[in-house]
mmCIF file of C-alpha atoms in Angstrom:
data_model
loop_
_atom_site.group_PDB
_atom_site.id
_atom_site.type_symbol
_atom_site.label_atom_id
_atom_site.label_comp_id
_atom_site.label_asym_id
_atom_site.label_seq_id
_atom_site.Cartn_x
_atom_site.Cartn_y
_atom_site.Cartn_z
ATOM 1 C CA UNK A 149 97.095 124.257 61.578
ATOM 2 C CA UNK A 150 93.411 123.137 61.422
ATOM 3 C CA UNK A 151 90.381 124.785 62.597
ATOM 4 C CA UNK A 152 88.816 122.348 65.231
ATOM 5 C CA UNK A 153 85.845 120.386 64.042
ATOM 6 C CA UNK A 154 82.803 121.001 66.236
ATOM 7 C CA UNK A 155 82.743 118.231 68.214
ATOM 8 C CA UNK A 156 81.133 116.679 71.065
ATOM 9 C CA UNK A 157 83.207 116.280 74.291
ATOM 10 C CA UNK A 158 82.929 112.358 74.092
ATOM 11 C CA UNK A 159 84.343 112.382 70.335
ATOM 12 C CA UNK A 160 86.846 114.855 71.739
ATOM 13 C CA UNK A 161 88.047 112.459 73.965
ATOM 14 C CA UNK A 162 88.087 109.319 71.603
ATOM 15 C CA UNK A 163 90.029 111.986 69.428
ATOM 16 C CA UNK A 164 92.694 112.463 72.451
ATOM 17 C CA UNK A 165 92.827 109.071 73.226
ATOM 18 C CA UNK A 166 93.327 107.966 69.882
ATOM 19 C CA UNK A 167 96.267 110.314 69.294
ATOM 20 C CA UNK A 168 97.942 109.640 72.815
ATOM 21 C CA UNK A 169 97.807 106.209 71.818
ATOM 22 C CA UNK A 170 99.553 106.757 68.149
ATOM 23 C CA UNK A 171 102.055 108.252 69.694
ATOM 24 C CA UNK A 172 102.886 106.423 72.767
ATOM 25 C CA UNK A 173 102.633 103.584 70.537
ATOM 26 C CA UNK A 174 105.601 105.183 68.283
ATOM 27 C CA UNK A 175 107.746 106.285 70.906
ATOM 28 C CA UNK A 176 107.457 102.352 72.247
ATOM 29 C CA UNK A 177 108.056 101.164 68.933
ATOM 30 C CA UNK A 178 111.885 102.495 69.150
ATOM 31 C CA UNK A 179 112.190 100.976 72.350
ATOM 32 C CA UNK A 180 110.507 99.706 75.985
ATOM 33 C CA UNK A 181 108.584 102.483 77.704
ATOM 34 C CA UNK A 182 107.420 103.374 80.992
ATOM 35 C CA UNK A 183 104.853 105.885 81.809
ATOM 36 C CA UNK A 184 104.141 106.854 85.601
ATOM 37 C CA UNK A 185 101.135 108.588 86.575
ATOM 38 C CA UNK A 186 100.951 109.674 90.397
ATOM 39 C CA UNK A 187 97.593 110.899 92.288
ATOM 40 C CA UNK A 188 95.298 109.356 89.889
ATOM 41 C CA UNK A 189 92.925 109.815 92.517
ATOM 42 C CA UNK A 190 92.878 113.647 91.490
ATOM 43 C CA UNK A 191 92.002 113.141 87.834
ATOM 44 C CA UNK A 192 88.818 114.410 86.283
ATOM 45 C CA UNK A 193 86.346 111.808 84.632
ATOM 46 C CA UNK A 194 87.779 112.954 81.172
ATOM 47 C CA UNK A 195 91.621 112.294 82.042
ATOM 48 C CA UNK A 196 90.362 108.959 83.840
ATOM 49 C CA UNK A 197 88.479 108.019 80.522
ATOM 50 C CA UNK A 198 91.262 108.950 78.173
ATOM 51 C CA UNK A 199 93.965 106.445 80.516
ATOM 52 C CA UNK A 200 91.406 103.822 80.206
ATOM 53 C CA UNK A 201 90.783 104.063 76.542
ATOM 54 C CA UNK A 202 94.866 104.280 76.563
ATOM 55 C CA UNK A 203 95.387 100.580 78.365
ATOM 56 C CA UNK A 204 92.895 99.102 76.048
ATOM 57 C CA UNK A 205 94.608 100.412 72.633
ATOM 58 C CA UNK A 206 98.604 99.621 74.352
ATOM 59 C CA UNK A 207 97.758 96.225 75.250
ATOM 60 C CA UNK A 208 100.660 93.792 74.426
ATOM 61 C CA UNK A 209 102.908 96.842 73.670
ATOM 62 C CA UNK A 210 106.236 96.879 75.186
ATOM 63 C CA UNK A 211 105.357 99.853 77.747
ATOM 64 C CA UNK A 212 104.735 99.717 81.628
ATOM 65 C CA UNK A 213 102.144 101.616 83.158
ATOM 66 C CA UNK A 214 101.960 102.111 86.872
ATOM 67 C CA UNK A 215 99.306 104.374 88.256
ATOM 68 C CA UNK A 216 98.900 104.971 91.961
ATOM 69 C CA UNK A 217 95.902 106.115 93.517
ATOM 70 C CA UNK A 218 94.568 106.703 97.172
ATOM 71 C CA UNK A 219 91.820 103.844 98.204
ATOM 72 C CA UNK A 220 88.174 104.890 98.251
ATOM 73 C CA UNK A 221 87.659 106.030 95.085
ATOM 74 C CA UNK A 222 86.928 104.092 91.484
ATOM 75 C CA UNK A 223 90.370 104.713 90.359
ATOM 76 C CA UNK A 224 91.387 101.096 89.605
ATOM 77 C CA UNK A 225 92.949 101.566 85.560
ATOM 78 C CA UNK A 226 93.458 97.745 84.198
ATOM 79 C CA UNK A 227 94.152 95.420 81.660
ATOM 80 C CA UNK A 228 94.159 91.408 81.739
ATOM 81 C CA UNK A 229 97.779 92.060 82.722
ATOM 82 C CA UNK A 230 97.405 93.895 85.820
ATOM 83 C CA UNK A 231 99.006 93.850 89.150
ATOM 84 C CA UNK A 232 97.728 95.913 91.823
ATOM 85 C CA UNK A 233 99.846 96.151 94.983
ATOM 86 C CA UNK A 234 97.967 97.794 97.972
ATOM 87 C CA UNK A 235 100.814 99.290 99.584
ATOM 88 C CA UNK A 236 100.658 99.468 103.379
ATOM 89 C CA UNK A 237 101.496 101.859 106.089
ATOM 90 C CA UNK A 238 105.131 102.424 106.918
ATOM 91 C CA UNK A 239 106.535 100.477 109.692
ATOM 92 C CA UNK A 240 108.773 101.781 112.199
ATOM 93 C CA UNK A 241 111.595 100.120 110.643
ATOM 94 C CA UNK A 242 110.667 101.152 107.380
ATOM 95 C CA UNK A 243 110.254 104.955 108.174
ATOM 96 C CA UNK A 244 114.157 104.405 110.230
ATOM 97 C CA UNK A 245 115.285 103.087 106.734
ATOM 98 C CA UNK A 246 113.362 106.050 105.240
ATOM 99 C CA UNK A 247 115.150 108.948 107.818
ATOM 100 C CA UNK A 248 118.651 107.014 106.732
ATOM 101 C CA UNK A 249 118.349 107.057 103.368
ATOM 102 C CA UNK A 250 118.310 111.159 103.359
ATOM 103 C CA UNK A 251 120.907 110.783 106.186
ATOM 104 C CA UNK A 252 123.209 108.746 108.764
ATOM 105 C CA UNK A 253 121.712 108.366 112.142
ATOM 106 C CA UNK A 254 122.885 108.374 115.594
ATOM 107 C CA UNK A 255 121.271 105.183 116.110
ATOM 108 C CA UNK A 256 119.900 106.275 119.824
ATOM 109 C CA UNK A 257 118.093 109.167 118.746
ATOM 110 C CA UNK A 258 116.851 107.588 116.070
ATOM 111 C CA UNK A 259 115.508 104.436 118.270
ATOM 112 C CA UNK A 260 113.944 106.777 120.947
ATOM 113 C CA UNK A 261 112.570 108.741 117.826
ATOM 114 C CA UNK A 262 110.908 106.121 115.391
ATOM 115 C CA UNK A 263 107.883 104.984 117.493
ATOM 116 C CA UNK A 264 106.740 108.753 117.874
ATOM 117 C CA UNK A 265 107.160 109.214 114.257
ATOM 118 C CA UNK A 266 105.053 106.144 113.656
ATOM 119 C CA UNK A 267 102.271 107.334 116.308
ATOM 120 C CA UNK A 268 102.309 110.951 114.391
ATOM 121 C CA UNK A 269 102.391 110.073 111.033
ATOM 122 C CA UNK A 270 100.424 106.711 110.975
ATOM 123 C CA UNK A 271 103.181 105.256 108.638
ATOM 124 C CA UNK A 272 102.339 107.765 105.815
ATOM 125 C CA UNK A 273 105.321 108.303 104.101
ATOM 126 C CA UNK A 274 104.483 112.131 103.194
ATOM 127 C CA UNK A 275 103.464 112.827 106.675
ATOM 128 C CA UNK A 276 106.856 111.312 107.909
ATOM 129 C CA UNK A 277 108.529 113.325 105.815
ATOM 130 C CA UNK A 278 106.628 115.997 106.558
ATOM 131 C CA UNK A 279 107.433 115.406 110.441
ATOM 132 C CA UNK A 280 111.352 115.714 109.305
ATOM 133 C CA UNK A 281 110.487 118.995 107.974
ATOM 134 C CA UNK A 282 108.691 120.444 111.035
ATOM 135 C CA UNK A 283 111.392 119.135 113.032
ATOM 136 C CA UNK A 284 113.988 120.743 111.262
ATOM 137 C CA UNK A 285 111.778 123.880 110.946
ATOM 138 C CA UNK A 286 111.750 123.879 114.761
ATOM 139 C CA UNK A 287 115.599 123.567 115.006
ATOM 140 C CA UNK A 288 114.946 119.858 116.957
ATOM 141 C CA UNK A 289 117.112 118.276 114.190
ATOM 142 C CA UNK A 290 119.552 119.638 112.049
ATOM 143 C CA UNK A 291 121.303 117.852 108.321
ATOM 144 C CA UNK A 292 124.831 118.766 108.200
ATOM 145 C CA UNK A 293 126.831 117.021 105.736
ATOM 146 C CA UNK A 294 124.363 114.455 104.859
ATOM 147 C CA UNK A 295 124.151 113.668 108.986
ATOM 148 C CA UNK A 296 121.732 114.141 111.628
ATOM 149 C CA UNK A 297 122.002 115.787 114.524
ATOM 150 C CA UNK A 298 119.894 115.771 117.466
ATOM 151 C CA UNK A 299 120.834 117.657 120.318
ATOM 152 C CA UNK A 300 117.598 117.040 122.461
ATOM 153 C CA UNK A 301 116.139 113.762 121.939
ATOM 154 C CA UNK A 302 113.582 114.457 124.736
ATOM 155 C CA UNK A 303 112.309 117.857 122.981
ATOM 156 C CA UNK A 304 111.918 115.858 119.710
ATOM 157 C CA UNK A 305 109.304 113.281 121.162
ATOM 158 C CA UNK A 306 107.765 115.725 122.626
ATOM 159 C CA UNK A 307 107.501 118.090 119.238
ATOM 160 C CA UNK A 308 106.509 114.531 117.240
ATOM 161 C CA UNK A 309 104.030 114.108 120.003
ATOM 162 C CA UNK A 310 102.275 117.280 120.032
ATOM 163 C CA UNK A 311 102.935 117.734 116.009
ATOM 164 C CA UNK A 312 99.666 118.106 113.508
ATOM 165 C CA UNK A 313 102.317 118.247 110.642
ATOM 166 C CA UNK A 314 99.769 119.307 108.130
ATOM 167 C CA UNK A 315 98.401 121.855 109.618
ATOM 168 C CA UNK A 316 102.202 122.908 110.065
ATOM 169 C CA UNK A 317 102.503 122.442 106.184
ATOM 170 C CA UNK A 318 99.797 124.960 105.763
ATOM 171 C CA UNK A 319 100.924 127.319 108.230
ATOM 172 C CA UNK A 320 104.227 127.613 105.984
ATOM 173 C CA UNK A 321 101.774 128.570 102.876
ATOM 174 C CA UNK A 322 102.075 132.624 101.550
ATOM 175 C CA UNK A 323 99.346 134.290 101.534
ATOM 176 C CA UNK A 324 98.269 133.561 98.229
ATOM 177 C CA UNK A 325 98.544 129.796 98.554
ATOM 178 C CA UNK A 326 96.747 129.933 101.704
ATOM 179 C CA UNK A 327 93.429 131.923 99.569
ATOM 180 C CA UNK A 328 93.471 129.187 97.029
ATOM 181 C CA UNK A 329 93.502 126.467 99.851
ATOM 182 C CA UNK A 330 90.627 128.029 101.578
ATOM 183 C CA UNK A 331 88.174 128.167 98.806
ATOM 184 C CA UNK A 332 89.433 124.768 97.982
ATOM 185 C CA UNK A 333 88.655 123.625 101.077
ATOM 186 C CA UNK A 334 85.414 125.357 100.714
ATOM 187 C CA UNK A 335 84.185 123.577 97.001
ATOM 188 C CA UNK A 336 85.478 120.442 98.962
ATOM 189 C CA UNK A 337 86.400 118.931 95.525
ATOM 190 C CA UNK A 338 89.169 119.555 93.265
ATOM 191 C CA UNK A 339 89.022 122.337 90.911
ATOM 192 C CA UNK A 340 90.795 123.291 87.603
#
């Protein structure tokens, strides 16, 4: 245990970064390594400097890095090595495969179905799923036994057509959740 040095925030950060890297380094040492960051989108400028700094010191190392990020914002973390894939909306037979692979289909339903799903969700995969969830909130489709039911194919559309699913999303917040969404909503940035 060491008293910390009085440092500036900068050399704090080449301090983190330097560590991180020491010991990501180590742990790829022993063998190949893969490190998955999500929503880098949501980082502060000090995280987002310290991942930089990271890819710079790992180069050559056996470890993968894949970040992903929402478009519009200076998230882009590279090497020489890089590969960015810009992954597109879902397509209607991508979200089928996507309502399949939590559960088997009536393939009717699920036909009649898609194209609203598409319509509501714009081929976001969290809003799909989100639709499945406000669907089976609203008793329109039910998962038995790893097998969808759907005993009104007509009230589904019509749910998936009048459906804001993230407003439904919030709607299911507590209280408390709902407070801290508010003022979020308010600072219309990301806090700590």
């Amino acid at each position: 245990s060491v008293a910390a040095a009085g440092q500036s925030a900068r050399d704090a950060n080449r301090q983190r970064t330097l560590a991180l890297a020491e010991t990501i380094g180590a742990v790829a040492f022993e063998g190949p390594l893969a490190i998955l960051i999500d929503d880098v989108h949501w980082m502060d400028p000090a995280s987002l400097q310290i991942v930089r700094g990271l890819v710079g010191r790992l180069s050559g190392s056996r470890i993968l890095l894949v970040t992903a990020a929402r478009p519009g914002r200076d998230t882009l973390i590279a090497a020489d090595d890089t590969e960015r894939v810009d992954l597109e909306p879902l397509s209607e037979e991508q979200i089928a495969a996507l309502i399949r692979s939590i559960g088997r289909a009536d393939e009717v339903w699920l036909a009649a179905a898609v194209p609203h799903f598409a319509r509501t969700t714009a081929g976001s995969p969290l809003l799909v799923l989100e639709a499945v969830q406000l669907a089976l909130d609203r008793g329109t489709l039910e998962l038995v036994n790893r097998c969808w039911r759907c005993l009104d194919v007509m009230r589904l559309i019509v749910d998936l057509t009048n459906a804001n699913t993230m407003a439904s999303r919030l709607h299911r917040l507590g209280p408390a959740a709902t407070r801290v969404m508010r003022v979020l909503a308010r600072a219309g940035l990301p806090l700590t």
